[in-house]
Coordinates of C-alpha atoms and ligand atoms in Angstrom, one line a residue:
M1 CA 0.1 0.0 0.0
A2 CA 1.1 3.4 -0.6
L3 CA 0.0 6.1 1.6
M4 CA 0.8 9.8 2.1
C5 CA 3.1 9.8 -0.9
G6 CA 4.5 12.4 -3.2
I7 CA 3.3 12.3 -6.7
V8 CA 4.6 14.2 -9.7
G9 CA 3.9 14.0 -13.4
Y10 CA 5.1 16.0 -16.4
V11 CA 4.6 16.2 -20.1
G12 CA 6.5 18.4 -22.5
S13 CA 6.4 19.3 -26.2
G14 CA 9.1 18.8 -28.8
P15 CA 11.4 15.8 -29.3
V16 CA 12.5 13.6 -26.5
S17 CA 14.7 15.2 -23.9
A18 CA 16.3 15.0 -20.5
R19 CA 13.6 17.5 -19.1
P20 CA 10.8 15.2 -18.1
L21 CA 13.1 13.1 -15.9
Q22 CA 14.8 16.2 -14.6
V23 CA 11.4 17.8 -13.7
V24 CA 10.1 14.8 -12.0
M25 CA 13.3 14.1 -10.0
E26 CA 13.3 17.7 -8.9
G27 CA 9.7 17.6 -7.9
L28 CA 10.3 14.5 -6.0
Q29 CA 13.1 16.2 -4.1
R30 CA 10.7 18.9 -3.1
L31 CA 8.0 16.4 -2.2
E32 CA 10.2 14.0 -0.3
Y33 CA 8.9 15.4 2.9
R34 CA 5.5 13.5 2.2
G35 CA 7.2 10.1 2.3
Y36 CA 10.6 8.8 2.1
D37 CA 10.6 4.9 2.3
S38 CA 11.3 4.5 -1.4
A39 CA 11.0 6.3 -4.7
G40 CA 10.7 5.7 -8.4
V41 CA 10.2 7.2 -11.9
A42 CA 8.9 6.1 -15.3
V43 CA 9.7 7.8 -18.5
I44 CA 8.2 7.4 -22.0
T45 CA 11.1 7.3 -24.4
D46 CA 11.4 6.7 -28.1
T47 CA 12.1 3.0 -27.3
G48 CA 9.2 2.7 -24.9
L49 CA 8.5 2.8 -21.3
Q50 CA 11.6 2.9 -19.0
M51 CA 11.4 2.7 -15.2
A52 CA 13.7 2.9 -12.2
K53 CA 12.8 2.5 -8.5
K54 CA 14.8 2.0 -5.3
A55 CA 14.0 1.5 -1.6
G56 CA 15.2 4.1 0.8
K57 CA 15.5 7.8 0.3
L58 CA 15.6 9.7 -3.0
V59 CA 19.4 9.7 -3.1
N60 CA 19.3 6.0 -3.7
L61 CA 17.2 6.4 -6.8
A62 CA 19.4 9.3 -7.9
S63 CA 22.6 7.1 -7.7
R64 CA 20.8 4.3 -9.4
L65 CA 19.9 6.7 -12.3
Q66 CA 23.5 7.9 -12.4
D67 CA 24.8 4.3 -12.6
S68 CA 22.4 3.4 -15.4
P69 CA 20.7 6.4 -16.8
L70 CA 17.3 6.3 -18.5
E71 CA 16.9 7.5 -22.1
P72 CA 15.5 10.9 -22.8
G73 CA 11.7 11.1 -23.1
T74 CA 8.5 13.1 -23.6
A75 CA 6.6 12.5 -20.4
A76 CA 7.4 11.1 -17.0
I77 CA 5.9 10.3 -13.6
G78 CA 7.5 9.9 -10.2
H79 CA 6.7 8.9 -6.7
T80 CA 8.0 9.0 -3.2
R81 CA 6.4 6.5 -0.9
W82 CA 5.4 6.2 2.8
A83 CA 4.5 2.5 3.3
T84 CA 2.5 0.5 5.8
H85 CA 2.4 -3.1 4.9
G86 CA 4.0 -4.2 1.7
G87 CA 7.3 -3.0 3.2
P88 CA 9.7 -0.4 1.7
T89 CA 11.5 -2.6 -0.8
D90 CA 12.5 -2.0 -4.4
G91 CA 9.8 -4.3 -5.6
N92 CA 7.0 -2.6 -3.7
A93 CA 8.2 0.9 -4.6
H94 CA 6.3 2.8 -7.4
P95 CA 5.8 2.9 -10.4
H96 CA 4.1 -0.4 -11.0
V97 CA 4.5 -1.4 -14.5
H98 CA 2.3 -3.9 -16.5
G99 CA 2.8 -4.2 -20.3
D100 CA 3.5 -0.7 -21.7
L101 CA 1.8 1.0 -18.8
A102 CA 3.1 2.5 -15.6
V103 CA 1.1 3.8 -12.7
I104 CA 1.8 5.5 -9.3
H105 CA -0.6 5.8 -6.5
N106 CA -1.2 7.7 -3.2
G107 CA -3.9 6.0 -0.9
I108 CA -5.3 2.6 -0.3
V109 CA -7.4 0.5 -2.6
E110 CA -9.4 -1.3 0.1
N111 CA -10.9 -3.9 -2.2
F112 CA -7.5 -4.8 -3.7
A113 CA -7.5 -8.4 -2.4
T114 CA -10.8 -9.2 -4.1
L115 CA -9.6 -7.6 -7.3
K116 CA -6.3 -9.4 -7.1
A117 CA -7.9 -12.8 -6.6
E118 CA -10.1 -12.2 -9.6
L119 CA -7.1 -11.2 -11.7
M120 CA -5.1 -14.2 -10.5
E121 CA -8.0 -16.4 -11.4
A122 CA -7.8 -15.0 -14.9
G123 CA -4.1 -15.9 -15.0
D124 CA -2.4 -12.6 -14.0
E125 CA 0.8 -12.9 -12.0
F126 CA 2.0 -10.3 -9.5
A127 CA 5.5 -9.1 -8.6
S128 CA 4.7 -7.1 -5.5
E129 CA 2.6 -7.1 -2.4
T130 CA 1.0 -3.7 -3.1
D131 CA -2.5 -2.8 -3.9
T132 CA -1.3 -0.5 -6.6
E133 CA 0.0 -3.4 -8.9
V134 CA -3.6 -4.4 -9.1
V135 CA -4.5 -1.1 -10.6
A136 CA -1.6 -1.4 -13.1
H137 CA -3.1 -4.7 -14.2
L138 CA -6.6 -3.3 -14.5
L139 CA -5.5 -0.2 -16.3
D140 CA -3.6 -2.2 -18.8
R141 CA -6.5 -4.5 -19.5
A142 CA -8.8 -1.5 -19.9
Y143 CA -6.3 0.1 -22.3
Q144 CA -6.2 -2.9 -24.4
E145 CA -10.0 -2.7 -24.8
T146 CA -10.3 1.1 -25.3
G147 CA -6.9 2.1 -26.8
D148 CA -7.2 5.3 -24.7
L149 CA -5.6 6.0 -21.3
T150 CA -8.2 8.5 -20.1
E151 CA -11.1 6.1 -21.0
A152 CA -9.1 3.2 -19.3
M153 CA -8.8 5.3 -16.2
R154 CA -12.4 6.0 -16.2
Q155 CA -13.3 2.4 -16.4
V156 CA -10.9 1.4 -13.6
V157 CA -11.6 4.1 -10.9
V158 CA -15.2 3.1 -10.5
C159 CA -14.1 -0.4 -9.6
L160 CA -11.8 0.9 -6.8
D161 CA -12.9 1.3 -3.1
G162 CA -10.8 3.4 -0.8
T163 CA -8.8 6.5 -1.4
F164 CA -6.4 7.3 -4.2
T165 CA -4.6 9.7 -6.4
L166 CA -3.5 7.8 -9.5
L167 CA -1.1 8.9 -12.3
A168 CA -0.6 6.8 -15.4
V169 CA 1.4 6.8 -18.6
H170 CA 1.3 4.4 -21.6
A171 CA 4.1 4.0 -24.1
S172 CA 1.5 4.3 -27.0
Q173 CA 0.5 7.8 -25.8
P174 CA 3.9 9.4 -25.4
S175 CA 2.6 12.9 -24.7
V176 CA -0.2 12.1 -22.2
V177 CA -0.3 11.8 -18.5
V178 CA -3.6 10.9 -16.9
G179 CA -4.4 11.5 -13.3
A180 CA -7.5 10.7 -11.1
R181 CA -8.3 11.7 -7.5
H182 CA -10.7 10.3 -4.9
D183 CA -10.2 11.6 -1.3
S184 CA -6.5 12.2 -2.0
P185 CA -4.7 15.3 -3.3
L186 CA -3.8 16.2 -6.9
V187 CA -3.1 19.6 -8.3
V188 CA -2.4 20.7 -12.0
G189 CA 0.5 23.0 -12.8
L190 CA -0.1 25.0 -16.1
G191 CA 3.1 25.6 -18.1
D192 CA 3.9 27.0 -21.5
G193 CA 4.0 24.1 -23.9
E194 CA 4.3 21.8 -20.9
N195 CA 2.0 20.8 -18.0
F196 CA 2.5 19.3 -14.6
L197 CA 0.7 17.3 -12.0
G198 CA 1.6 17.1 -8.3
S199 CA 0.5 16.1 -4.9
D200 CA 0.9 19.7 -4.1
V201 CA 2.2 22.8 -5.9
V202 CA 5.7 22.4 -4.3
A203 CA 6.2 19.7 -7.0
F204 CA 6.2 22.2 -9.8
I205 CA 6.5 25.6 -8.3
A206 CA 10.0 26.0 -9.8
H207 CA 8.5 25.9 -13.3
T208 CA 5.1 27.7 -12.9
N209 CA 3.0 29.5 -10.3
R210 CA -0.3 28.8 -12.3
A211 CA -2.2 26.0 -10.7
M212 CA -5.5 24.4 -11.1
E213 CA -7.5 22.7 -8.3
L214 CA -9.1 19.4 -9.1
G215 CA -12.4 18.5 -7.4
Q216 CA -13.3 15.3 -5.7
D217 CA -13.7 12.3 -8.1
E218 CA -12.2 13.9 -11.2
I219 CA -10.0 12.7 -14.0
V220 CA -7.4 15.0 -15.6
T221 CA -5.6 14.4 -18.9
I222 CA -2.6 16.5 -19.6
T223 CA -0.7 16.9 -22.8
P224 CA 1.9 19.7 -23.6
T225 CA -0.9 22.0 -24.7
S226 CA -4.1 20.9 -23.1
V227 CA -5.6 20.1 -19.7
D228 CA -8.9 18.2 -19.8
V229 CA -10.9 17.5 -16.5
T230 CA -13.9 15.4 -16.3
D231 CA -15.8 13.7 -13.6
F232 CA -15.6 9.9 -13.3
A233 CA -18.6 9.6 -15.7
G234 CA -16.7 11.5 -18.4
R235 CA -18.7 14.7 -18.1
P236 CA -16.6 17.9 -18.4
A237 CA -15.7 19.5 -15.0
Q238 CA -14.8 23.0 -14.2
A239 CA -11.5 23.2 -12.4
R240 CA -10.5 26.4 -10.7
E241 CA -7.3 28.1 -11.8
Y242 CA -5.3 30.1 -9.3
I243 CA -2.0 31.8 -8.9
V244 CA 0.4 30.5 -6.1
D245 CA 1.4 33.6 -4.2
W246 CA 5.0 32.3 -3.3
D247 CA 7.8 31.1 -5.4
A248 CA 10.3 28.3 -5.6
K249 CA 12.7 30.2 -3.2
A250 CA 10.1 29.8 -0.4
A251 CA 10.3 26.0 -0.8
E252 CA 14.1 26.0 -0.6
K253 CA 16.4 25.9 2.4
G254 CA 18.0 29.3 1.6
G255 CA 21.3 28.5 3.3
F256 CA 19.9 27.0 6.4
R257 CA 21.1 23.6 7.7
S258 CA 17.5 22.2 7.4
F259 CA 14.1 23.2 6.3
M260 CA 13.0 23.2 10.0
D261 CA 15.7 25.8 10.9
K262 CA 14.5 27.9 8.0
E263 CA 10.9 27.5 8.9
I264 CA 11.5 28.6 12.5
A265 CA 13.3 31.6 11.1
D266 CA 10.3 32.3 9.0
E267 CA 7.9 32.5 11.9
P268 CA 7.8 36.3 12.4
Q269 CA 6.9 36.5 8.7
A270 CA 4.3 33.7 9.0
V271 CA 2.5 35.5 11.8
A272 CA 2.7 38.9 10.1
D273 CA 1.5 37.5 6.8
T274 CA -1.4 35.8 8.5
L275 CA -2.5 39.1 10.0
L276 CA -2.0 41.0 6.7
G277 CA -5.1 42.6 5.0
R278 CA -7.7 41.4 7.4
T279 CA -9.0 44.9 8.5
D280 CA -11.0 47.6 6.6
M281 CA -10.3 51.3 6.5
A282 CA -12.2 51.8 9.7
G283 CA -10.0 49.2 11.5
S284 CA -12.7 46.6 11.8
L285 CA -11.9 42.9 11.1
V286 CA -13.1 41.8 7.7
L287 CA -12.5 38.1 7.0
D288 CA -13.6 37.8 3.4
E289 CA -13.0 34.1 3.3
I290 CA -15.6 33.5 6.0
R291 CA -18.6 32.9 3.9
I292 CA -21.0 31.7 6.5
E293 CA -24.1 33.9 7.1
E294 CA -23.5 36.3 9.9
S295 CA -26.9 35.2 11.3
V296 CA -25.6 31.6 11.6
L297 CA -22.4 32.8 13.3
R298 CA -24.5 34.9 15.7
A299 CA -26.7 31.9 16.6
V300 CA -23.8 29.6 17.3
T301 CA -24.0 28.1 20.8
K302 CA -20.9 25.9 20.7
I303 CA -17.7 25.7 18.8
V304 CA -15.9 22.3 18.3
V305 CA -12.3 22.4 17.0
V306 CA -11.2 19.3 15.2
A307 CA -7.6 18.7 14.3
C308 CA -4.7 16.3 14.9
G309 CA -1.3 16.7 16.4
T310 CA 0.3 20.1 16.5
A311 CA -2.8 21.6 14.8
A312 CA -4.9 20.3 17.7
Y313 CA -2.6 22.1 20.2
A314 CA -3.2 25.3 18.2
G315 CA -6.9 24.4 18.8
H316 CA -6.3 24.2 22.5
V317 CA -4.9 27.8 22.4
A318 CA -7.9 28.9 20.3
K319 CA -10.2 27.6 23.1
Y320 CA -8.8 29.8 25.7
A321 CA -8.9 32.8 23.5
I322 CA -12.4 32.3 21.9
E323 CA -14.0 31.4 25.2
H324 CA -12.6 34.4 26.9
W325 CA -13.4 36.9 24.1
C326 CA -16.6 35.5 22.7
R327 CA -18.2 33.7 25.7
I328 CA -18.9 30.7 23.4
P329 CA -18.1 27.2 24.8
V330 CA -15.3 25.7 22.8
E331 CA -14.4 22.0 22.8
V332 CA -11.2 20.6 21.2
E333 CA -11.4 17.2 19.8
L334 CA -8.8 15.1 18.1
A335 CA -10.3 14.7 14.7
H336 CA -9.9 10.8 14.7
E337 CA -11.9 10.5 18.0
F338 CA -14.6 13.0 17.0
R339 CA -16.8 11.3 14.6
Y340 CA -16.6 7.8 16.3
R341 CA -18.1 8.9 19.6
D342 CA -21.5 10.2 18.4
P343 CA -20.6 13.8 19.2
V344 CA -23.3 16.3 20.1
V345 CA -23.1 18.8 17.2
D346 CA -26.0 20.4 15.3
E347 CA -27.0 23.4 13.2
R348 CA -26.0 25.7 16.1
T349 CA -22.5 24.3 16.3
L350 CA -19.6 25.8 14.4
V351 CA -17.0 23.1 13.7
V352 CA -13.6 24.6 13.1
A353 CA -11.0 22.3 11.4
I354 CA -7.3 23.2 11.8
S355 CA -4.9 21.7 9.3
Q356 CA -1.6 22.8 7.7
S357 CA -1.8 20.5 4.8
G358 CA -5.6 20.7 4.4
E359 CA -5.4 17.0 3.5
T360 CA -5.3 15.2 6.8
M361 CA -7.9 12.4 6.3
D362 CA -9.0 12.3 9.9
T363 CA -9.7 16.0 9.8
L364 CA -11.4 15.9 6.5
M365 CA -13.7 13.1 7.7
A366 CA -14.6 15.0 10.8
V367 CA -15.5 18.0 8.6
R368 CA -17.7 15.8 6.5
Y369 CA -19.4 14.3 9.4
A370 CA -20.0 17.7 10.9
R371 CA -21.7 18.9 7.7
E372 CA -23.9 15.9 7.7
Q373 CA -25.0 16.9 11.2
G374 CA -25.9 20.3 9.8
S375 CA -23.1 22.1 11.5
A376 CA -21.4 25.1 9.8
T377 CA -17.8 24.2 9.1
L378 CA -14.8 26.5 9.0
S379 CA -11.3 25.5 8.3
I380 CA -8.0 27.2 9.2
V381 CA -5.6 25.8 6.5
N382 CA -2.3 26.7 5.1
T383 CA -2.3 24.9 1.8
H384 CA -4.3 26.4 -1.1
G385 CA -6.0 24.0 -3.4
S386 CA -6.2 21.3 -0.7
T387 CA -9.3 19.2 0.2
I388 CA -10.4 20.5 3.5
P389 CA -11.0 24.1 2.6
R390 CA -12.9 22.9 -0.4
E391 CA -15.2 20.8 1.6
S392 CA -15.7 23.4 4.4
D393 CA -18.3 26.1 4.3
A394 CA -15.7 28.7 4.9
V395 CA -11.8 28.9 5.1
L396 CA -9.5 31.2 6.9
Y397 CA -6.1 30.7 5.2
T398 CA -2.9 31.0 7.3
H399 CA -0.2 32.5 5.2
A400 CA 2.9 30.6 6.5
G401 CA 4.1 29.7 3.1
P402 CA 5.1 26.2 2.3
E403 CA 6.1 24.1 5.3
I404 CA 8.5 21.3 4.2
A405 CA 9.9 19.9 7.3
V406 CA 7.8 17.2 8.5
A407 CA 7.4 18.5 12.0
S408 CA 5.2 21.6 12.0
T409 CA 6.7 24.9 13.4
K410 CA 5.7 28.1 11.6
A411 CA 2.3 26.6 10.6
F412 CA 1.5 26.3 14.3
L413 CA 2.2 30.0 15.0
A414 CA 0.1 30.9 11.9
Q415 CA -2.7 28.6 13.0
I416 CA -2.8 30.2 16.5
T417 CA -2.8 33.7 14.8
A418 CA -5.7 32.8 12.6
A419 CA -7.6 31.4 15.6
Y420 CA -7.0 34.8 17.4
L421 CA -8.5 36.5 14.3
L422 CA -11.4 34.2 14.3
G423 CA -12.0 34.8 18.0
L424 CA -11.9 38.6 17.5
Y425 CA -14.1 38.4 14.5
L426 CA -16.7 36.5 16.3
A427 CA -16.5 38.8 19.3
Q428 CA -16.9 41.8 17.0
L429 CA -19.9 40.2 15.2
R430 CA -21.6 39.0 18.5
G431 CA -20.7 42.2 20.4
T432 CA -18.9 40.5 23.2
L433 CA -16.0 42.9 22.8
F434 CA -16.4 46.6 22.1
P435 CA -14.9 47.8 18.8
D436 CA -12.1 49.6 20.6
E437 CA -11.3 46.5 22.5
V438 CA -11.0 44.5 19.2
A439 CA -8.9 47.3 17.8
A440 CA -6.6 47.3 20.8
K441 CA -6.1 43.5 20.6
L442 CA -5.3 43.8 17.0
V443 CA -2.6 46.3 17.8
E444 CA -1.2 43.9 20.4
L445 CA -1.3 41.1 17.8
R446 CA 0.5 43.1 15.2
A447 CA 3.3 43.6 17.7
M448 CA 3.8 39.9 17.9
P449 CA 6.0 39.3 14.8
D450 CA 8.7 41.6 16.2
K451 CA 8.5 39.8 19.5
V452 CA 8.8 36.4 17.9
Q453 CA 11.9 37.8 16.2
T454 CA 13.3 38.9 19.6
V455 CA 12.9 35.3 20.8
L456 CA 14.7 34.0 17.7
D457 CA 17.5 36.5 18.3
R458 CA 18.0 35.1 21.8
S459 CA 18.1 31.4 20.7
D460 CA 21.9 30.8 21.2
R461 CA 21.6 29.7 24.7
V462 CA 18.7 27.3 24.2
K463 CA 20.7 25.8 21.4
Q464 CA 23.8 25.4 23.7
I465 CA 21.7 23.7 26.4
A466 CA 20.1 21.4 23.8
R467 CA 23.6 20.3 22.6
W468 CA 24.6 19.6 26.3
M469 CA 21.4 17.6 26.7
A470 CA 21.8 15.4 23.7
D471 CA 22.0 12.2 25.9
T472 CA 19.0 13.0 28.0
P473 CA 16.7 10.0 28.0
T474 CA 13.6 11.9 29.0
V475 CA 12.2 15.4 29.4
L476 CA 9.1 16.7 30.9
F477 CA 7.2 19.9 30.1
L478 CA 4.8 21.8 32.3
G479 CA 2.4 24.6 31.6
R480 CA -0.8 26.1 32.7
H481 CA -3.7 27.9 30.9
V482 CA -2.4 28.6 27.4
G483 CA 1.0 27.3 28.5
Y484 CA -0.4 23.9 28.8
P485 CA -0.8 23.2 25.1
V486 CA 2.5 24.9 24.7
A487 CA 4.0 22.3 27.0
M488 CA 2.4 19.5 25.0
E489 CA 3.7 20.9 21.8
G490 CA 7.1 21.1 23.2
A491 CA 7.0 17.4 24.2
L492 CA 5.7 16.4 20.8
K493 CA 8.5 18.3 19.0
L494 CA 11.1 16.5 21.1
K495 CA 9.6 13.1 20.6
E496 CA 9.3 13.3 16.9
L497 CA 12.5 15.1 16.1
A498 CA 15.0 13.7 18.7
Y499 CA 13.2 10.4 19.5
I500 CA 13.5 11.3 23.2
H501 CA 10.7 10.3 25.6
A502 CA 8.8 13.5 26.5
E503 CA 5.6 14.3 28.1
G504 CA 3.6 17.5 28.6
F505 CA 1.5 18.0 31.7
A506 CA -0.8 20.7 33.0
A507 CA 1.2 22.1 35.8
G508 CA -1.7 21.9 38.2
E509 CA -1.9 18.2 37.6
L510 CA 1.6 17.6 38.9
K511 CA 0.6 16.7 42.4
H512 CA -2.1 14.2 41.1
G513 CA 0.5 11.8 39.9
P514 CA 3.3 13.0 37.5
I515 CA 5.4 14.4 40.3
A516 CA 6.4 10.8 41.1
L517 CA 8.5 10.9 37.9
I518 CA 10.8 13.6 39.3
E519 CA 14.1 12.3 40.4
P520 CA 17.5 14.0 40.8
G521 CA 18.6 15.5 37.5
Q522 CA 15.3 15.1 35.6
P523 CA 15.0 18.0 33.2
V524 CA 11.7 19.8 33.2
F525 CA 10.7 22.7 31.1
V526 CA 8.2 25.0 32.7
V527 CA 6.2 27.6 30.8
V528 CA 5.5 30.3 33.2
P529 CA 2.5 32.7 32.7
S530 CA 3.0 36.4 32.9
P531 CA 3.2 37.8 36.4
R532 CA 1.3 40.9 35.2
G533 CA -1.9 39.3 34.0
R534 CA -3.2 36.3 36.0
H535 CA -1.2 36.8 39.2
S536 CA -2.7 33.7 40.9
L537 CA -1.5 31.4 38.1
H538 CA 1.9 32.9 37.9
S539 CA 2.5 32.3 41.6
K540 CA 1.0 28.8 41.4
V541 CA 3.4 27.8 38.6
V542 CA 6.3 29.3 40.5
S543 CA 5.3 27.0 43.4
N544 CA 5.3 24.1 41.0
I545 CA 8.9 24.9 40.0
Q546 CA 9.9 25.0 43.7
E547 CA 8.2 21.7 44.3
I548 CA 10.0 19.9 41.5
R549 CA 13.3 21.6 42.2
A550 CA 13.1 20.5 45.8
R551 CA 12.9 16.9 44.4
G552 CA 16.0 17.4 42.4
A553 CA 14.6 18.4 39.0
R554 CA 16.7 20.5 36.6
T555 CA 14.4 23.3 35.9
L556 CA 14.5 25.0 32.4
V557 CA 12.1 28.0 32.7
I558 CA 10.5 30.0 30.1
A559 CA 9.5 33.3 31.6
E560 CA 8.7 36.9 30.6
D561 CA 11.2 39.6 30.7
G562 CA 11.2 41.2 34.1
D563 CA 9.8 38.1 35.9
E564 CA 12.3 37.8 38.7
A565 CA 10.3 35.6 40.9
V566 CA 11.4 32.5 38.9
V567 CA 15.1 33.2 39.1
P568 CA 15.9 31.6 42.5
F569 CA 14.3 28.3 41.4
A570 CA 15.4 28.0 37.8
D571 CA 18.6 26.2 36.5
Q572 CA 18.1 28.1 33.3
V573 CA 15.7 30.9 32.3
F574 CA 14.8 31.5 28.7
R575 CA 13.3 35.0 28.3
I576 CA 10.5 36.0 26.1
P577 CA 9.2 39.5 25.7
Q578 CA 6.1 40.8 27.6
C579 CA 2.9 40.3 25.9
P580 CA -0.9 39.7 26.9
T581 CA -1.3 36.2 28.5
L582 CA -3.5 34.9 25.6
L583 CA -0.9 35.7 23.0
A584 CA 2.1 34.3 24.8
P585 CA 2.0 30.8 23.1
L586 CA 3.4 32.6 20.0
L587 CA 6.5 33.3 21.9
A588 CA 6.7 30.6 24.5
V589 CA 6.7 27.7 22.0
V590 CA 9.6 29.0 20.0
P591 CA 12.4 28.1 22.4
L592 CA 10.9 24.6 22.7
Q593 CA 11.0 24.2 18.9
I594 CA 14.5 25.4 18.7
F595 CA 15.4 23.0 21.6
A596 CA 14.0 20.0 19.9
C597 CA 15.6 21.0 16.5
E598 CA 19.0 21.6 17.9
L599 CA 19.0 18.5 20.0
A600 CA 18.1 16.4 17.0
H601 CA 20.9 18.0 15.0
A602 CA 23.3 17.3 17.9
K603 CA 22.2 13.6 17.8
G604 CA 22.9 13.6 14.1
L605 CA 19.3 12.9 13.2
D606 CA 17.5 14.0 10.0
V607 CA 15.6 16.9 11.3
D608 CA 13.4 17.4 8.3
Q609 CA 12.4 13.8 7.8
P610 CA 12.2 12.1 11.1
R611 CA 11.8 8.3 11.1
N612 CA 8.4 6.7 10.5
L613 CA 6.7 10.0 9.9
A614 CA 5.2 11.7 6.8
K615 CA 4.1 15.2 6.4
S616 CA 0.5 14.8 5.4
V617 CA -1.4 11.9 6.8
T618 CA -3.9 11.2 4.0
V619 CA -5.3 8.0 5.3
E620 CA -7.3 7.4 8.5
Ligands
F6R701 C1 3.8 17.6 14.3 C2 3.0 17.6 13.1 C3 1.7 16.8 13.1 C4 0.6 17.5 12.3 C5 -0.7 16.7 12.2 C6 -1.7 17.4 11.5 O1 4.9 18.3 14.1 O2 3.4 18.1 12.1 O3 1.3 16.5 14.4 O4 0.4 18.7 13.0 O5 -0.4 15.5 11.5 O6 -1.3 17.8 10.1 P1 -2.1 18.9 9.4 O7 -1.9 20.2 10.1 O8 -1.6 18.9 8.0 O9 -3.6 18.5 9.4

């Protein structure tokens, strides 16, 4: 099976050349964050279909191609894979070839065993353990009947259950690539005398910023000069064209050691860009993308945030802000738990989905479920052209730019920023804050990018401590109020990047059990709330620091400038600028991201592509 993979397709005009393979390999390099168990390419050459594939990272495929190059061609497809069963071997890597046809696949064909049994009964033999090879066989059979790859694709997709993006090429149609999508992403890139397909625009952004969104259950046929989109029944479909507002540079490391280092450095910009252009001349918030009737938003009695992983922690921060500003109850639910527990949502519930990729299957399914229950759905998403915004009633885009490193950093800050905007917008609409209060909070928000930059400018010490701690077996994180999701995010970053056991706790919970974990030398990060705002919480967290210190913990404290109360009990203090309590996660999380990133570098790990992970989880 092939899940969460990176897919790229290319067709160019003119005689055969090295360009198709070059474009596809370069696209794969940019897409490798989506999966990196194995990779492969197929090229249509003058002598027919040629294919190369290799287990492991893309470099393995690149050196295989260097040792025995493929001939120049007219069209090519390529794939990076993130496998579940059907291990990451050369044989299970994509493309899968049958006859003169090659296919690559992202998703799961759930009925593949039945289809495979039927094909085997008819005499077909299989070389791999994958579901995708079944598709190759079916497509080849359909091609033999129809003599047309698009028609063959149409016949096959209706036989498949599950989720898929498929790209196919056939040696007899050297200037055609056909794609199909069902619950899995696929975007078209529009070139000049050449066209592209990709799992996302990163695949072809070096060549064109003109893109086209495909709808659910659509088939696309690209040639050098045409793009035809139909539904699965063959009826013409209207695909929306759009311009990608960032360029290839944004998807490159730009001199940084890793994408993650770069993306952390991008954070002030990600927050600033997400705030940009959201107010009218009078200073009121205008969120044009929120196309849900104001009357519906006024009538909302409950908000449910659905998301996974880091995005869910952004949702936890949103809960504190929205409840405080709007007086609407907010629940935060992991998207994969949400729809399986018969949740109480109805027409008066606003379901807010948060997702960087816009493709996380669990989150998408939660959105679909919510819509079925009659709830209004709004998504906070970073990736244009992705599925979740298309299936939501409204979208608030974060403008973090492409996030390539598998672990989310700048998108987290942008998600929190967008959630603040949503909260203030609802408060403005429902009158729970006066206009001057909304305006004042927007001023405070606009000051945040500079403050994030200040935290970055102070990162040397946290990096030094991270390097010293490279052998630490376990780290705990404590926080309270909005510091609690920050603590959990800090723990998640450390687990996924440095493979170190880490746990985030609500500081108030400490005495109810976790304090038993504290033994001499145990490192504990503590996110301390501002002493200026909620005094009671500040002193309570300072007490927590004392309690763990007394039991021998090494305390690594994140505290506001000027907070001297923490100093006597802290082994290390990492300072963040002063800001309103609710906005503090934008600052407090940054040292934790830097800590995890630096510690992973110190351990010699691949920071951008941690083991076992993939950037967008497009299966449940
Ligand atoms: C952690 C991380 C994941 C994602 C989660 C949701 O660093 O990146 O936990 O946050 O898989 O992904 P999106 O936001 O694309 O829905």
